[in-house]
Every structure is written in C-alpha cells, then in structure tokens.
Short mmCIF file of C-alpha atoms in Angstrom, two decimals:
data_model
loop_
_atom_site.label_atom_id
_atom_site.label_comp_id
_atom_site.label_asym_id
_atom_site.label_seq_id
_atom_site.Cartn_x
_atom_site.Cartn_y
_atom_site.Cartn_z
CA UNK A 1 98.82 111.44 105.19
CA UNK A 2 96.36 109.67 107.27
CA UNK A 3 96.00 106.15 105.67
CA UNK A 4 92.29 105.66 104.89
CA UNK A 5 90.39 109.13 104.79
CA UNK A 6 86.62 109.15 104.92
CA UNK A 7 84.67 112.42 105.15
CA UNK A 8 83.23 112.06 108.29
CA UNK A 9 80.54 115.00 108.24
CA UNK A 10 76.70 113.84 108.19
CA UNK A 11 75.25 112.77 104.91
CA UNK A 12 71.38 113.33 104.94
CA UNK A 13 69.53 111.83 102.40
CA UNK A 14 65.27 111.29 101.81
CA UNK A 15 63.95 107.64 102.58
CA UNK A 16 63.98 105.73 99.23
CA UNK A 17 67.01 107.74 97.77
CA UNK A 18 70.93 106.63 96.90
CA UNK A 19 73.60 107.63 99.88
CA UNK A 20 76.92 107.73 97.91
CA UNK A 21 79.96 107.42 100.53
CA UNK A 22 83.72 107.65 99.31
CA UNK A 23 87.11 106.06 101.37
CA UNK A 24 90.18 106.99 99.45
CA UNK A 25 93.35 105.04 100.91
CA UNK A 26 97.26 105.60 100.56
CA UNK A 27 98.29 102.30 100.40
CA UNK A 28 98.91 100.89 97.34
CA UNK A 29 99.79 97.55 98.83
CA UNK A 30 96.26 97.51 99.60
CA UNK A 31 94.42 94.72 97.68
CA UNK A 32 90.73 94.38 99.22
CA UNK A 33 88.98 96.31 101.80
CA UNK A 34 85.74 96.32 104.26
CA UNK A 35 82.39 98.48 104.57
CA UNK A 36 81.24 98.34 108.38
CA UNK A 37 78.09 99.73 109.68
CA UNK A 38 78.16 101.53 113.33
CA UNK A 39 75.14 102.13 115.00
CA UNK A 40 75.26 104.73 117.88
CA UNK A 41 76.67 102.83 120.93
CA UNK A 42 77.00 99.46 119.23
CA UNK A 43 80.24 97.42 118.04
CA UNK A 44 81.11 97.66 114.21
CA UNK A 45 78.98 94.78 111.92
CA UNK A 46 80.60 94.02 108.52
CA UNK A 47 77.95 94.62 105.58
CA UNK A 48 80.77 94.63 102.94
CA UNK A 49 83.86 93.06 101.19
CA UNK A 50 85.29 94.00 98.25
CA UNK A 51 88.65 92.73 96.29
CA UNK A 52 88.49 93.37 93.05
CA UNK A 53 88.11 96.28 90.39
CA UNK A 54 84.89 97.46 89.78
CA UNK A 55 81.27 97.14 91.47
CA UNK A 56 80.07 94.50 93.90
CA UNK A 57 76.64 94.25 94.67
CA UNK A 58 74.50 92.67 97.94
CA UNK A 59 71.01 93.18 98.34
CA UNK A 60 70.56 97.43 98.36
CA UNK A 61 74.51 97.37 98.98
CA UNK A 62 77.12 98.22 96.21
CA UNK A 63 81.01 98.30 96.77
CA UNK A 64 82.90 100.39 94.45
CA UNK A 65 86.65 99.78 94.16
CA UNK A 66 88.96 101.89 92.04
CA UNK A 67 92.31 100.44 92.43
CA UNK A 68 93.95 103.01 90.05
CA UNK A 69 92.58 106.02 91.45
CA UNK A 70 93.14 104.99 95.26
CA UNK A 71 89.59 105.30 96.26
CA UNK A 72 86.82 103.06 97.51
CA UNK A 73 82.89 103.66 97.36
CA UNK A 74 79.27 102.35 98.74
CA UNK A 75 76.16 103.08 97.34
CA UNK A 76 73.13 102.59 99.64
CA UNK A 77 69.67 102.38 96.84
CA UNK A 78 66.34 102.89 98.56
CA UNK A 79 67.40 104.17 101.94
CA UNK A 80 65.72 103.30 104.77
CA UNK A 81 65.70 105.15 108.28
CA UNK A 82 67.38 101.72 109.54
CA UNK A 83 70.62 102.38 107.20
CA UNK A 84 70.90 105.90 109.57
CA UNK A 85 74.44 104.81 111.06
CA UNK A 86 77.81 105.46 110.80
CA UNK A 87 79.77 103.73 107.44
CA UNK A 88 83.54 102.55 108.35
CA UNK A 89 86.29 102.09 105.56
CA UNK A 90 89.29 99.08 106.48
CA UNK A 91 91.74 98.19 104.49
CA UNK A 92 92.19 94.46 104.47
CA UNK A 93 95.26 93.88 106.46
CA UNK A 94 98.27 92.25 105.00
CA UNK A 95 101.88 91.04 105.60
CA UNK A 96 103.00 93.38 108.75
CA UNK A 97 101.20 96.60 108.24
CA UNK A 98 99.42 98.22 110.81
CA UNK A 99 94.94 98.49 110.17
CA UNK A 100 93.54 101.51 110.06
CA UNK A 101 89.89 102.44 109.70
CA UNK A 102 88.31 105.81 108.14
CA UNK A 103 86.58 107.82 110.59
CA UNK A 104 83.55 106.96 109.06
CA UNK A 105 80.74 108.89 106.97
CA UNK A 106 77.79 109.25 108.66
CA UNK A 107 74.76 108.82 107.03
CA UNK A 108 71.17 110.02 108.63
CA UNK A 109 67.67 108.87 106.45
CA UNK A 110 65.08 111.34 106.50
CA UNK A 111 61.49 109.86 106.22
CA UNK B 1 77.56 81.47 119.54
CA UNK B 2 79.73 83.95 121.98
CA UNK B 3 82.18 85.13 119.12
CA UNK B 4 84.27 87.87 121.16
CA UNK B 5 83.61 88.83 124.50
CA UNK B 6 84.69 91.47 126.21
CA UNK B 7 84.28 92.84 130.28
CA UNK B 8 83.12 95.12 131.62
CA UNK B 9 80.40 97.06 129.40
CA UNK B 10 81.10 99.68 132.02
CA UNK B 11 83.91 100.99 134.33
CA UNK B 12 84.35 104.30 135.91
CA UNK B 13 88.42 105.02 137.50
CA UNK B 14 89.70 107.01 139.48
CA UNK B 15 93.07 108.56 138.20
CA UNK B 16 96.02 106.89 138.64
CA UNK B 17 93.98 103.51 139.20
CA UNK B 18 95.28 100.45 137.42
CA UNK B 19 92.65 97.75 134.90
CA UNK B 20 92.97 94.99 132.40
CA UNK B 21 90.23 94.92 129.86
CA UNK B 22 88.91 91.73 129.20
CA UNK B 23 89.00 89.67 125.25
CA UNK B 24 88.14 86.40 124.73
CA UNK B 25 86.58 84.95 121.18
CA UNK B 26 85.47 81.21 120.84
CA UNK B 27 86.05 81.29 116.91
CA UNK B 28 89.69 79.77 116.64
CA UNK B 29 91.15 83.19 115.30
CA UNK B 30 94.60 84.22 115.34
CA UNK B 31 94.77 87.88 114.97
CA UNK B 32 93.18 90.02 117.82
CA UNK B 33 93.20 93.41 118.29
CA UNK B 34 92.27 96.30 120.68
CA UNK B 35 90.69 99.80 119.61
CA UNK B 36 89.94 102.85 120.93
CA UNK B 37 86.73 104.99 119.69
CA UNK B 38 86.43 108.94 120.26
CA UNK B 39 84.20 111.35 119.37
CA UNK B 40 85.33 112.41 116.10
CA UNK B 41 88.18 110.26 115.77
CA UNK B 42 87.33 106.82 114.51
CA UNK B 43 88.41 103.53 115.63
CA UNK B 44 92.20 103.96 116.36
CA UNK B 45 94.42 100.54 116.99
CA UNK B 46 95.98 101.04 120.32
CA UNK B 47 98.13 97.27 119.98
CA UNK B 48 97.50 93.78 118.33
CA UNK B 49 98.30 90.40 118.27
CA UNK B 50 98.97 88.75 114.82
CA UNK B 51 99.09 84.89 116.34
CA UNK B 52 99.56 83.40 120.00
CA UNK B 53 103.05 84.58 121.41
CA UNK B 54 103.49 87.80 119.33
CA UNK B 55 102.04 91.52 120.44
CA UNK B 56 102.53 94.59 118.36
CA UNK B 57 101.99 98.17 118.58
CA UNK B 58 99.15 99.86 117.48
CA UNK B 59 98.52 104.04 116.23
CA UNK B 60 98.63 104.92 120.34
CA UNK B 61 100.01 102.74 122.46
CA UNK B 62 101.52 104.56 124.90
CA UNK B 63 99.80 104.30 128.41
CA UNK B 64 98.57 100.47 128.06
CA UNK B 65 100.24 97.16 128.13
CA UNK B 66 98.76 94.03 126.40
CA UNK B 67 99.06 90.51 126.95
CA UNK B 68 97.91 87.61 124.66
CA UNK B 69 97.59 85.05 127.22
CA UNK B 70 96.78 82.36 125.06
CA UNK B 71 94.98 82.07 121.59
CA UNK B 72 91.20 82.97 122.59
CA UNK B 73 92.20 86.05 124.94
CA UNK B 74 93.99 89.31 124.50
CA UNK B 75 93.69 91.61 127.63
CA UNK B 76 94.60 95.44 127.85
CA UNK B 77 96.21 97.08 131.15
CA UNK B 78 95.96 100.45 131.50
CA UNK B 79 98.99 100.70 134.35
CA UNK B 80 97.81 104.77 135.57
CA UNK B 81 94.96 105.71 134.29
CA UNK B 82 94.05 109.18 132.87
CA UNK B 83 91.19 111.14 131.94
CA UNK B 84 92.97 111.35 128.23
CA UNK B 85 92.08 107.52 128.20
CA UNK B 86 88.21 108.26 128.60
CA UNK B 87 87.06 106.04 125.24
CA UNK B 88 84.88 103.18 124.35
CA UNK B 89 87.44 99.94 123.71
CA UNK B 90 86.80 97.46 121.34
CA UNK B 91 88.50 94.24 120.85
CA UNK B 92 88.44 93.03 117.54
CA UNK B 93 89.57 89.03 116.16
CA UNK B 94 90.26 87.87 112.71
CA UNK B 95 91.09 84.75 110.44
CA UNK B 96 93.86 85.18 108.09
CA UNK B 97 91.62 83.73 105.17
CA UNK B 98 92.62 84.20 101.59
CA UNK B 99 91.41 87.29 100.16
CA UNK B 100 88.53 85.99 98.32
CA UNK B 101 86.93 84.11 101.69
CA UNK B 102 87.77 87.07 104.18
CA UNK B 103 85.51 87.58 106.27
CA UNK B 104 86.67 90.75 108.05
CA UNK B 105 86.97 91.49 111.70
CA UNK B 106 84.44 90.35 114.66
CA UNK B 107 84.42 93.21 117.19
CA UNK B 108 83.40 92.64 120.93
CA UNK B 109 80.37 94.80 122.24
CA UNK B 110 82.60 97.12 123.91
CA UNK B 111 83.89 98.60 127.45
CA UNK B 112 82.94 102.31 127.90
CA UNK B 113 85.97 103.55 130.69
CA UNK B 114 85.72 107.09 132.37
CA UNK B 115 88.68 108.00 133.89
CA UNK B 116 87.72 111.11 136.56
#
C-alpha cells in the first residue's frame, strides 16, 4: 500500500463553489502533514499545515485532519480560476522514514 | 532571497551521457532532498540528505548518485543516462522545526532533462 494516496483524477468545480480534496495515509506514525499547490510547470508552494485533530482554517483554505480514520482533507470556499492547480498531500517527515507525497488531486475552476 | 537554487532549467542528453544536477539553498537547512515528477506519477524521492555528511535512499534510486558536498548543496549524477530518466527534478530543503513551527519543504524551480 502506497503510503499517501490522493485521487489524482480532475476535480471541476463552478467559480465561487467548495472543491473538497481527500489524502488518506498509512502511517500511523504520522503526526502532521502539508497541502502544496502545483501549478502546471512550476515548483510545489506550501498553502497548508496541519497537526492536530480537527479543522484548520487560512483565508478560503481549510485543513481537515482525521487522525483516527487515517485520512486528511482541504476545502477550497469560493473558488477562483487562480486555485485551478494541482493539490499535493506530505506527510510531515519524522525520525528515519522515507517522505512521500500523494499524486495530487487536480482541481480545474470553471468561470 | 535565493532560497534553493537549482541548474539548469533545461538539459537535453544524449544516452549514455553523464550530469550532476545542481542544489544549493541559502536558508541554513539541514535536510535536502531530490525528486523526480512524471506524468501521472507524483513527486517520487529519488535520495536525501537528513544533515551534512549523511545521504539516504529515496523510492528510486537506482541510476543516480548523490553527493551532499557541504550543508547548502546537494547535487545529483546521473552516471548513464536513459530515456527512462526523462522527468522534471526538483530539489527540495527543510528545517527540522518542532511540529507546531514547521514550515514544510522549499522546492527549487526545477531542471526539465530529456534523455534521447
């Protein structure tokens, strides 16, 4: 089992509606993780961390974290054609175990 | 501010020619790490380097080399190139920072190799 698994198939959504993306992870030892956003032929930019249970919020951004149930979530309110990119799941890394990223969900805003 | 640099953007190779990607961040890091990005397959960690003097082996490894030369760079050989080794790199640096101060990785721009 891969050890971060994002569903990696486009995710079209209307300007001004919620994009909903899900990372579940394998790793238990896994305490925190990162939200990355990948424009087409640019370098990875963090837009999220997230290290606790629950919901963390930053400007239209909200990290979901289910430690229990393995999985990790962002919400994207009001989408803009700007958030069209590709979303990238990392666990934090921690004592000797090897990073792995998701393959990413990619989201595309209609206007 | 630089934060990680990488060169070149761009490289074409012929097959069986021999590189070393360039990494150097200004940020005082310790961890760096080189990725390969494919179509379809994500960012995959090809090696890393936790701290200056230690290397370690990433998802696929096999057909580069690494060297952490001294804390700011981390360069990647590719020995004999192939055409399987047609990706966009990334090098990537980190602080360890406690948990609730982490401020994730710093990725370089990128080198886009095409191995003919």
């Amino acid at each position: 089992q891969k050890e971060v698994e994002q569903n990696s198939g486009p995710l079209s959504v209307p300007e001004g509606a919620i994009a909903s993306l899900n990372c579940t992870y394998s790793d238990r030892g896994s305490q925190s993780f990162f939200w990355y956003r990948q424009y087409s032929g640019k370098s990875p930019e963090l837009i999220m961390s997230i290290y606790s249970n629950g919901d963390k919020e930053d400007g239209r951004f909200t990290a979901q974290l289910n430690k229990a149930s393995q999985y990790v979530s962002l919400l994207i309110r009001d989408s803009q054609p700007s958030d069209s990119a590709t979303y990238l799941c990392a666990p934090r890394p921690y004592g000797n175990n090897r990073l792995a990223f998701g393959k990413g969900n990619q989201v595309v805003v209609i206007p | 501010n630089a934060g990680v640099t990488q060169t070149p953007k761009f490289q074409v190779l012929k097959t069986g020619q021999s590189m070393t990607l360039q990494c150097a961040q200004d940020m005082n890091h310790n961890s760096m790490y080189w990725y390969r990005q494919d179509p379809g397959m994500g960012l995959r960690l090809i090696y890393y380097s936790a701290s200056e003097g230690t290397t370690d082996k990433g998802e696929v490894p096999n057909g580069y080399n690494v060297s952490r030369l001294n804390k700011r760079e981390f360069s990647l050989r590719l020995e004999s190139a192939a055409p399987s080794q047609t990706s966009v790199y990334f090098c990537a640096s980190k602080e360890r920072g406690a948990v609730v101060f982490d401020y994730g990785y710093t990725f370089g721009s990128g080198t886009r190799l095409t191995v003919v």
